[in-house]
Coordinates of C-alpha atoms and ligand atoms in Angstrom, one line a residue:
M279 CA 0.4 37.7 -14.0
P280 CA 1.5 39.3 -17.2
K281 CA -1.0 39.1 -20.0
Q282 CA -1.0 35.3 -21.0
D283 CA -2.6 35.8 -24.3
K284 CA 0.2 35.1 -27.0
N285 CA -1.5 37.1 -29.5
D286 CA -1.2 40.2 -27.4
N287 CA 1.7 42.6 -28.5
H288 CA 2.9 42.9 -24.9
V289 CA 6.3 41.5 -24.4
V290 CA 7.1 40.3 -20.9
I291 CA 10.2 41.6 -19.5
F292 CA 11.8 38.9 -17.3
D293 CA 14.8 40.3 -15.6
S294 CA 17.6 37.8 -14.4
T295 CA 20.1 40.3 -13.0
L296 CA 19.7 38.7 -9.6
R297 CA 20.2 35.2 -10.9
D298 CA 22.0 34.8 -14.2
A299 CA 24.0 38.1 -13.7
E300 CA 24.8 37.3 -10.2
Q301 CA 26.4 34.2 -11.2
S302 CA 29.0 36.2 -13.2
P303 CA 32.5 36.3 -11.9
G304 CA 32.9 38.8 -9.0
A305 CA 29.4 39.9 -9.0
S306 CA 28.0 38.4 -5.9
L307 CA 25.7 40.5 -3.8
K308 CA 24.7 41.0 -0.1
V309 CA 21.1 40.0 0.6
S310 CA 20.3 43.8 1.2
E311 CA 21.8 44.7 -1.9
K312 CA 19.7 42.3 -3.8
V313 CA 16.7 43.7 -2.1
E314 CA 17.7 47.2 -3.1
I315 CA 18.2 46.2 -6.7
A316 CA 14.8 44.3 -6.6
H317 CA 13.1 47.5 -5.5
Q318 CA 14.8 49.3 -8.4
L319 CA 13.7 46.7 -10.9
A320 CA 10.0 47.0 -9.7
R321 CA 10.3 50.8 -10.1
L322 CA 11.6 50.2 -13.7
G323 CA 8.5 48.1 -14.3
V324 CA 9.7 44.7 -15.1
D325 CA 7.1 41.9 -15.3
V326 CA 9.2 39.2 -13.7
I327 CA 12.1 39.3 -11.3
E328 CA 14.1 36.2 -11.1
A329 CA 15.4 36.6 -7.6
G330 CA 17.8 33.7 -7.3
Y331 CA 18.2 29.9 -7.1
P332 CA 16.8 29.1 -3.7
R333 CA 18.2 25.7 -3.1
S334 CA 21.8 26.7 -4.0
S335 CA 22.7 28.3 -0.6
D336 CA 21.1 29.8 2.5
V337 CA 22.1 33.4 1.3
Q338 CA 20.2 32.6 -2.0
F339 CA 17.1 31.4 -0.2
E340 CA 17.1 34.2 2.2
A341 CA 17.4 36.8 -0.7
V342 CA 14.5 35.1 -2.6
H343 CA 12.5 35.1 0.7
R344 CA 13.1 38.7 1.6
I345 CA 12.5 39.9 -2.1
S346 CA 9.2 37.9 -2.2
K347 CA 8.1 39.6 1.2
E348 CA 9.2 43.0 0.4
V349 CA 9.1 43.9 -3.2
E350 CA 5.6 44.7 -4.7
G351 CA 4.6 44.7 -8.4
P352 CA 6.5 42.1 -10.4
I353 CA 6.0 38.4 -10.3
I354 CA 9.0 37.0 -8.3
A355 CA 10.6 33.8 -9.7
G356 CA 12.9 31.3 -8.4
L357 CA 15.1 28.8 -10.3
A358 CA 15.0 25.2 -9.7
R359 CA 16.6 22.1 -11.4
T360 CA 14.1 19.3 -12.2
V361 CA 14.5 18.0 -8.8
E362 CA 11.8 17.9 -6.2
K363 CA 13.7 19.4 -3.3
D364 CA 14.8 22.3 -5.5
I365 CA 11.3 22.9 -6.4
D366 CA 10.2 22.7 -2.8
A367 CA 12.9 25.1 -1.7
A368 CA 11.7 27.6 -4.5
A369 CA 8.1 27.4 -3.4
E370 CA 8.9 27.9 0.1
A371 CA 11.3 30.8 -0.4
L372 CA 8.7 32.5 -2.9
R373 CA 5.4 31.8 -0.9
P374 CA 5.2 35.4 0.7
A375 CA 4.9 37.0 -2.9
R376 CA 1.7 38.2 -4.1
R377 CA 2.4 36.4 -7.5
W378 CA 5.3 33.9 -8.0
R379 CA 6.7 31.5 -10.5
I380 CA 8.8 28.4 -10.3
H381 CA 11.2 28.2 -13.0
T382 CA 12.5 24.7 -13.6
F383 CA 15.1 23.8 -16.0
T384 CA 17.0 20.8 -17.5
S385 CA 19.1 20.2 -20.6
T386 CA 18.1 19.1 -23.9
S387 CA 21.2 19.1 -26.2
P388 CA 22.8 15.8 -26.8
V389 CA 26.1 17.1 -25.5
H390 CA 24.5 18.4 -22.2
M391 CA 22.5 15.3 -21.7
E392 CA 25.4 12.8 -22.3
Y393 CA 28.2 14.5 -20.5
M394 CA 26.6 16.7 -18.0
L395 CA 23.3 15.0 -16.9
K396 CA 24.5 11.5 -17.8
M397 CA 20.9 10.7 -18.7
S398 CA 19.1 9.3 -21.6
P399 CA 16.7 11.6 -23.6
S400 CA 13.7 9.7 -22.2
E401 CA 15.0 9.8 -18.6
V402 CA 15.4 13.6 -19.1
L403 CA 11.8 14.0 -20.4
K404 CA 10.4 11.8 -17.7
K405 CA 12.1 13.9 -14.9
A406 CA 11.1 17.1 -16.7
V407 CA 7.4 16.1 -16.8
K408 CA 7.5 14.9 -13.1
A409 CA 9.0 18.2 -11.9
V410 CA 6.5 20.4 -13.8
R411 CA 3.6 18.5 -12.5
H412 CA 4.9 18.9 -9.0
A413 CA 5.7 22.6 -9.4
R414 CA 2.3 23.0 -10.9
S415 CA 0.7 21.5 -7.8
L416 CA 2.4 24.3 -5.8
T417 CA 1.8 27.3 -8.2
E418 CA -0.3 28.2 -11.3
D419 CA 2.8 29.9 -12.7
V420 CA 5.4 27.4 -14.0
E421 CA 8.2 28.1 -16.4
F422 CA 10.2 25.3 -18.1
S423 CA 13.6 25.7 -19.7
G424 CA 15.7 23.2 -21.8
Q425 CA 19.2 24.4 -21.6
D426 CA 21.1 24.6 -25.0
A427 CA 18.0 24.5 -26.9
P428 CA 19.5 25.6 -30.3
R429 CA 22.1 22.7 -30.2
S430 CA 19.3 20.2 -29.4
D431 CA 17.8 17.7 -31.7
V432 CA 14.5 19.5 -32.8
K433 CA 12.3 16.5 -32.8
F434 CA 13.2 15.8 -29.1
L435 CA 12.8 19.6 -28.4
Y436 CA 9.2 19.4 -29.8
E437 CA 8.4 16.1 -27.9
I438 CA 9.8 17.5 -24.4
I439 CA 8.0 20.9 -24.8
Q440 CA 4.6 19.2 -25.7
A441 CA 5.0 16.9 -22.6
V442 CA 5.8 19.7 -20.2
I443 CA 3.1 21.7 -21.6
E444 CA 0.6 18.8 -20.9
A445 CA 2.0 18.4 -17.5
G446 CA 1.2 22.2 -16.8
A447 CA 4.0 24.5 -17.8
T448 CA 2.8 28.0 -18.6
T449 CA 5.8 29.7 -20.0
I450 CA 8.3 27.8 -22.3
N451 CA 11.8 29.3 -22.3
I452 CA 14.2 28.7 -25.2
P453 CA 17.7 29.2 -23.8
D454 CA 20.6 29.7 -26.2
T455 CA 22.8 28.9 -23.2
V456 CA 26.1 29.1 -25.0
G457 CA 25.4 32.2 -27.3
Y458 CA 25.8 30.1 -30.3
S459 CA 22.8 30.9 -32.5
T460 CA 22.3 33.6 -35.1
P461 CA 19.1 35.7 -35.4
E462 CA 17.9 34.0 -38.5
E463 CA 18.4 30.5 -36.9
F464 CA 17.0 31.6 -33.5
G465 CA 13.9 33.2 -35.0
R466 CA 13.3 30.1 -37.2
L467 CA 13.4 27.8 -34.2
I468 CA 10.6 30.0 -32.4
A469 CA 8.5 29.8 -35.6
D470 CA 9.2 26.2 -36.0
L471 CA 8.2 25.4 -32.4
R472 CA 4.9 27.4 -33.0
Q473 CA 4.3 25.3 -36.0
N474 CA 5.0 21.9 -34.8
V475 CA 4.2 21.7 -31.1
P476 CA 0.7 20.8 -30.0
G477 CA -0.5 23.2 -27.3
I478 CA 2.2 25.8 -27.6
D479 CA -0.5 28.5 -28.5
K480 CA -1.7 28.2 -24.8
V481 CA 1.7 29.3 -23.4
I482 CA 4.1 32.1 -23.5
I483 CA 7.2 31.4 -25.5
S484 CA 10.3 33.0 -24.0
T485 CA 14.0 33.8 -25.3
H486 CA 17.0 33.5 -23.1
C487 CA 20.0 34.4 -25.2
H488 CA 23.7 34.6 -24.1
N489 CA 26.0 36.9 -25.7
D490 CA 29.0 34.8 -26.6
L491 CA 29.1 35.9 -30.2
G492 CA 27.5 39.4 -29.5
M493 CA 24.2 38.5 -30.9
A494 CA 22.0 38.1 -27.9
T495 CA 20.0 41.3 -28.3
A496 CA 19.4 40.5 -32.1
N497 CA 18.6 36.9 -31.2
S498 CA 15.9 37.9 -28.7
L499 CA 14.4 40.4 -31.1
A500 CA 14.2 37.6 -33.8
G501 CA 12.5 35.5 -31.2
V502 CA 9.8 38.1 -30.6
V503 CA 9.4 38.7 -34.4
N504 CA 8.5 35.1 -34.6
G505 CA 6.1 35.1 -32.0
A506 CA 8.1 34.8 -28.6
R507 CA 6.4 37.1 -25.9
Q508 CA 8.8 37.0 -23.1
I509 CA 12.4 38.2 -23.1
E510 CA 14.9 37.0 -20.4
C511 CA 17.5 39.6 -19.9
T512 CA 19.7 41.5 -17.6
I513 CA 20.7 44.9 -16.7
N514 CA 23.8 46.1 -18.4
G515 CA 23.8 42.6 -20.2
L516 CA 25.6 41.0 -17.3
G517 CA 25.6 37.3 -16.8
E518 CA 27.6 34.1 -17.4
R519 CA 30.6 34.6 -19.5
A520 CA 29.9 37.4 -22.2
G521 CA 26.6 37.9 -20.5
N522 CA 22.9 37.9 -21.4
A523 CA 20.7 40.0 -23.6
S524 CA 20.9 43.5 -22.2
L525 CA 17.5 44.7 -20.9
E526 CA 18.1 48.2 -21.8
E527 CA 18.9 47.3 -25.5
V528 CA 16.0 45.1 -26.0
V529 CA 13.6 47.4 -24.5
M530 CA 14.9 50.6 -26.3
A531 CA 14.9 48.6 -29.6
I532 CA 11.4 47.5 -29.2
E533 CA 10.3 51.3 -28.1
T534 CA 12.5 52.9 -31.0
R535 CA 11.6 50.5 -33.8
K536 CA 7.9 49.9 -33.0
D537 CA 7.3 50.5 -36.6
I538 CA 8.9 47.0 -37.4
L539 CA 8.8 45.2 -34.4
K540 CA 5.1 46.1 -33.5
C541 CA 5.0 45.3 -29.9
S542 CA 5.8 47.0 -26.6
T543 CA 6.9 46.6 -23.0
G544 CA 5.8 48.0 -19.7
I545 CA 9.3 49.4 -18.9
K546 CA 9.5 53.0 -17.6
T547 CA 12.5 53.8 -19.8
E548 CA 13.4 56.8 -17.8
E549 CA 14.5 54.5 -15.1
L550 CA 16.9 52.7 -17.2
Y551 CA 20.1 54.7 -16.5
R552 CA 19.6 54.9 -12.7
T553 CA 19.0 51.1 -12.7
S554 CA 22.2 50.6 -14.8
R555 CA 24.2 52.7 -12.3
L556 CA 22.8 50.9 -9.3
V557 CA 23.7 47.4 -10.6
S558 CA 27.1 48.7 -11.8
R559 CA 28.0 50.1 -8.4
L560 CA 26.6 47.2 -6.2
M561 CA 28.2 44.5 -8.4
G562 CA 31.5 46.5 -8.7
I563 CA 31.5 46.2 -12.6
E564 CA 31.9 49.3 -14.6
V565 CA 29.8 49.8 -17.7
Q566 CA 32.0 50.0 -20.9
P567 CA 31.9 53.5 -22.0
N568 CA 30.4 52.7 -25.5
K569 CA 27.8 50.4 -24.2
A570 CA 24.6 51.0 -26.1
I571 CA 21.9 52.9 -24.1
V572 CA 23.6 53.3 -20.8
G573 CA 27.4 53.7 -21.6
A574 CA 29.1 57.1 -20.8
N575 CA 29.5 57.8 -24.6
A576 CA 26.1 56.5 -25.6
F577 CA 24.8 60.1 -26.3
A578 CA 28.2 61.8 -26.6
H579 CA 28.8 63.5 -29.9
E580 CA 32.4 64.5 -30.9
S581 CA 32.9 64.9 -34.5
G582 CA 32.3 68.4 -35.9
I583 CA 30.1 67.2 -38.6
H584 CA 27.7 65.4 -36.0
V585 CA 27.6 68.3 -33.7
D586 CA 26.8 70.6 -36.4
G587 CA 24.0 68.3 -37.6
L588 CA 22.6 67.9 -34.0
L589 CA 22.6 71.6 -33.5
K590 CA 20.5 72.1 -36.8
H591 CA 18.2 69.2 -35.8
R592 CA 18.5 66.6 -33.0
S593 CA 17.1 63.9 -35.1
T594 CA 20.0 64.0 -37.6
Y595 CA 22.3 62.2 -35.3
E596 CA 20.0 61.0 -32.3
I597 CA 17.5 58.1 -32.6
M598 CA 16.4 58.5 -29.1
T599 CA 16.8 61.2 -26.6
P600 CA 19.1 60.7 -23.6
E601 CA 16.1 61.9 -21.5
S602 CA 14.0 58.9 -22.5
V603 CA 16.5 56.6 -20.8
G604 CA 16.9 58.8 -17.8
V605 CA 20.1 60.5 -18.8
T606 CA 19.5 64.1 -17.8
K607 CA 21.6 67.2 -18.5
S608 CA 23.8 67.9 -15.4
K609 CA 21.8 70.6 -13.4
M610 CA 23.4 72.9 -11.0
V611 CA 21.1 72.2 -8.1
L612 CA 22.3 73.6 -4.9
G613 CA 25.0 75.7 -3.4
R614 CA 26.6 76.3 0.0
H615 CA 23.5 78.2 1.2
S616 CA 20.8 76.0 0.0
G617 CA 20.3 74.4 3.5
R618 CA 19.0 71.2 4.8
H619 CA 15.5 71.9 3.5
G620 CA 16.5 72.6 0.0
L621 CA 18.6 69.4 0.0
K622 CA 15.7 67.3 1.2
A623 CA 13.4 68.8 -1.5
R624 CA 16.0 67.9 -4.1
C625 CA 16.5 64.6 -2.8
E626 CA 12.8 63.8 -3.1
E627 CA 12.5 65.3 -6.5
L628 CA 15.3 62.8 -7.5
G629 CA 13.0 60.0 -6.3
F630 CA 14.9 59.1 -3.0
E631 CA 12.9 58.7 0.3
L632 CA 15.2 59.3 3.0
D633 CA 14.7 58.8 6.9
E634 CA 15.9 61.7 9.1
Q635 CA 19.1 60.1 10.2
Q636 CA 20.1 59.4 6.3
L637 CA 19.3 63.0 5.4
Q638 CA 21.5 64.2 8.3
G639 CA 24.4 62.2 6.9
I640 CA 23.9 63.3 3.4
Y641 CA 23.6 67.0 4.6
E642 CA 26.9 66.7 6.3
K643 CA 28.6 65.3 3.4
F644 CA 27.0 67.9 1.1
T645 CA 28.0 70.9 3.2
E646 CA 31.7 69.5 3.2
L647 CA 31.4 69.2 -0.8
A648 CA 29.9 72.6 -1.2
D649 CA 32.7 73.9 0.5
K650 CA 35.2 72.3 -1.9
K651 CA 33.3 72.8 -5.1
K652 CA 31.5 75.7 -6.7
E653 CA 28.7 73.8 -8.1
V654 CA 26.9 70.8 -6.8
F655 CA 25.0 68.8 -9.5
D656 CA 22.4 66.2 -9.3
E657 CA 24.9 63.4 -10.0
D658 CA 26.9 64.7 -6.9
I659 CA 23.8 64.4 -4.8
I660 CA 23.0 60.8 -6.1
A661 CA 26.7 59.8 -5.4
L662 CA 26.5 61.2 -2.0
I663 CA 23.1 59.5 -1.3
D664 CA 24.6 56.2 -2.8
D665 CA 27.5 56.5 -0.2
E666 CA 25.3 57.2 2.7
I667 CA 22.6 54.5 2.0
T668 CA 24.9 51.7 1.3
A669 CA 27.3 52.7 4.2
L670 CA 28.2 49.7 6.5
P671 CA 29.0 49.6 10.1
E672 CA 32.6 50.8 9.8
M673 CA 35.1 48.3 11.2
F674 CA 37.9 50.4 9.8
H675 CA 37.4 54.2 9.3
L676 CA 39.8 56.4 7.5
D677 CA 40.9 59.1 9.7
Y678 CA 43.8 60.7 7.9
L679 CA 45.7 60.3 4.7
Q680 CA 48.7 62.2 3.3
C681 CA 50.2 61.2 0.1
S682 CA 52.9 62.7 -2.1
S683 CA 53.8 62.0 -5.6
G684 CA 55.2 63.7 -8.7
T685 CA 57.6 63.8 -11.4
G686 CA 61.1 62.4 -10.2
T687 CA 59.7 61.5 -6.7
L688 CA 59.0 58.2 -5.1
P689 CA 55.3 58.1 -4.4
S690 CA 54.5 57.6 -0.6
A691 CA 51.4 57.6 1.7
T692 CA 50.8 57.8 5.4
V693 CA 47.4 56.5 6.6
R694 CA 45.7 56.6 10.1
I695 CA 43.0 54.3 10.4
V696 CA 40.5 54.0 13.4
R697 CA 39.4 50.7 14.3
G698 CA 37.1 50.8 17.7
E699 CA 39.6 52.1 20.2
Q700 CA 42.6 51.3 18.0
I701 CA 44.4 53.7 16.0
L702 CA 46.5 52.1 13.3
Q703 CA 49.0 54.3 11.5
E704 CA 51.6 53.3 8.8
A705 CA 53.5 54.7 5.8
A706 CA 54.5 53.0 2.7
W707 CA 55.9 53.6 -0.8
G708 CA 54.4 52.4 -4.1
D709 CA 54.5 52.5 -7.9
G710 CA 52.0 55.4 -7.8
P711 CA 50.0 57.3 -5.2
V712 CA 47.1 54.9 -5.2
D713 CA 49.6 51.9 -4.8
A714 CA 51.5 53.6 -1.9
T715 CA 48.0 54.3 -0.2
Y716 CA 47.0 50.7 -0.6
N717 CA 50.2 49.4 0.8
A718 CA 50.0 51.8 3.8
I719 CA 46.4 50.5 4.2
T720 CA 47.7 46.8 4.0
K721 CA 50.4 47.4 6.6
A722 CA 48.0 49.4 8.9
T723 CA 45.2 46.7 8.9
G724 CA 47.4 43.6 8.5
L725 CA 44.9 42.3 5.9
K726 CA 46.5 41.1 2.7
V727 CA 43.9 41.0 -0.2
E728 CA 44.2 40.6 -3.8
L729 CA 43.2 43.7 -5.7
E730 CA 41.2 42.2 -8.8
N731 CA 39.8 45.2 -10.4
Y732 CA 40.1 49.1 -9.9
S733 CA 38.2 52.0 -11.7
I734 CA 37.8 55.6 -11.1
R735 CA 35.5 58.0 -12.8
A736 CA 34.3 61.6 -12.5
V737 CA 30.8 61.9 -11.4
T738 CA 30.3 65.1 -13.3
G739 CA 32.3 66.7 -16.1
S740 CA 34.8 69.3 -14.6
S741 CA 38.2 68.9 -13.1
E742 CA 36.6 69.6 -9.7
A743 CA 34.1 66.8 -10.0
L744 CA 33.6 64.2 -7.5
G745 CA 35.7 61.1 -8.2
E746 CA 34.2 57.7 -7.7
A747 CA 36.4 54.8 -7.2
I748 CA 35.0 51.3 -7.4
L749 CA 37.1 48.2 -6.8
R750 CA 37.0 44.5 -6.3
I751 CA 39.2 42.6 -3.8
R752 CA 39.5 38.8 -3.3
Y753 CA 40.2 37.1 -0.1
E754 CA 40.2 33.4 0.5
G755 CA 38.4 32.9 -2.8
K756 CA 35.6 35.4 -2.0
V757 CA 35.0 38.7 -3.9
F758 CA 34.1 41.9 -2.1
V759 CA 33.2 45.3 -3.7
G760 CA 34.1 48.7 -2.4
R761 CA 33.3 52.2 -3.4
G762 CA 34.4 55.6 -2.4
V763 CA 33.8 59.2 -3.4
S764 CA 35.6 62.4 -2.8
T765 CA 36.8 65.4 -4.8
D766 CA 40.3 64.0 -4.2
I767 CA 40.7 60.8 -6.2
I768 CA 43.4 59.3 -3.9
E769 CA 41.0 59.7 -1.0
A770 CA 38.2 58.2 -3.1
S771 CA 40.5 55.3 -3.8
A772 CA 41.5 54.9 -0.2
K773 CA 37.9 54.9 0.9
A774 CA 36.8 52.4 -1.7
Y775 CA 39.6 50.1 -0.5
I776 CA 38.6 50.5 3.2
S777 CA 35.0 49.9 2.2
A778 CA 35.8 46.7 0.5
L779 CA 37.7 45.6 3.7
N780 CA 34.5 46.6 5.7
H781 CA 32.5 44.5 3.5
M782 CA 34.8 41.6 3.8
M783 CA 34.8 41.8 7.6
V784 CA 31.1 41.8 7.8
R785 CA 30.4 39.1 5.3
T786 CA 33.0 36.8 6.7
N787 CA 32.0 37.6 10.3
S788 CA 35.6 38.2 11.0
G789 CA 35.3 41.4 12.7
N790 CA 37.2 40.2 15.9
T791 CA 39.7 37.8 14.3
L792 CA 41.0 39.3 11.1
G793 CA 43.6 42.0 10.9
A794 CA 44.4 42.0 14.6
K795 CA 47.5 44.0 14.9
Ligands
KIV14 O1 21.5 30.0 -20.0 C1 20.6 29.2 -19.5 O2 20.4 28.1 -20.1 C2 20.2 29.4 -18.1 C3 18.9 28.6 -17.8 C4 18.9 28.2 -16.4 C5 17.7 29.1 -18.2 O3 20.4 30.3 -17.6
ZN15 ZN1 21.5 31.9 -18.8

């Protein structure tokens, strides 16, 4: 358990990337991807991982169960409505974990109770007490949330919180579900709860702030200043609508401004950047370049005056170092002649434990890359590792791609795709080379999907850098993410598209029925 003494200045970091962020449009993950993120969150040092909502689907249940079995360190939490069956499902999924928490929630604002729950306040209170009591009979660690707390009647909020504390809740979460509050108001709400709710001094008060007005980080910190000792947050600030308080922002604010915030977290800040990249890649949601802490421009200085100041003294324009959040300077690590042994050593230094088969796969990609590129950087190695360890059994394999485009020509592409024994070959035109390539893949595979989102970035700075394409496709209402890397950006785009199709085939178990040409 995190320290439960509320006078302590340790702020519990409760990560909801796998629950609240996973609810955001297009962000859904495979179970193995959730487990991979959970391992990285444990490496990052979060106190609590909210692994999912077990009763909501079999996939959610399995993900929470596997994370509970496999991920050591943090407390694993599962979400449940104030409904006995939800709580039982959460307990069953969580039981293998060494330390686990049931997080049960209802709504406390008049608008939610009247229109959504269709219950009177006294019914809501009764159900909440019963649920907390039941959860407490299963575990010592029970969190209670009243959705839309800032828009609730404060007297009712005091009443229900007092009642659930008496029923055994150990953490009381105050969600600003619709991101409506302001820092001053939210801070005052926390202070008022501490003043007016008997028994509140025995529990941890938590914040859960959404970012609809861009104030989630500020509101969470205002909560801490007024006595909250848990922050619920997500990597890259992902989550419903405009997202949640961003983990990297709240953590680095606490770290950088300890002089006024006077508290600390257990986060290993050097792991922030890597965690952000992993979540972005697996969810297929790019981080905006100017995003605080983890955006591509967060440590980039452009104007002459700034650069001049920095060269004279870093602290002129830098309030934290890139290294402190895990953004390291690009290092030339290996060349063509470095060999398998050198590659293995570098992968280990970068924190990756690879089995022999994975190492062999990465080595083959590395030698291919080293032939094309003069210098191979850490970022390149990480991209190759990502590519290898997230590779799926390939239903479709890109065997050949030829593409032509230029001023005054009609972009065209020819692809050859191997599917088992079948060779699928087609040519197509398009608005540009990527469009032509995607049209050719569609003709070859016979799979018509909707391309929802596409982005390409250079993994390192130079024009010969590896390009990484990330995209999302939609098929029959479900979203699938694909990613591809190559020094040729059209090839990276084709690989990303085919990897999304492979995800789709695996996840819909349609390997034998779809795209049969
Ligand atoms: O935003 C919210 O109110 C939630 C609750 C389930 C805590 O996510
Ligand atoms: Zn939420």
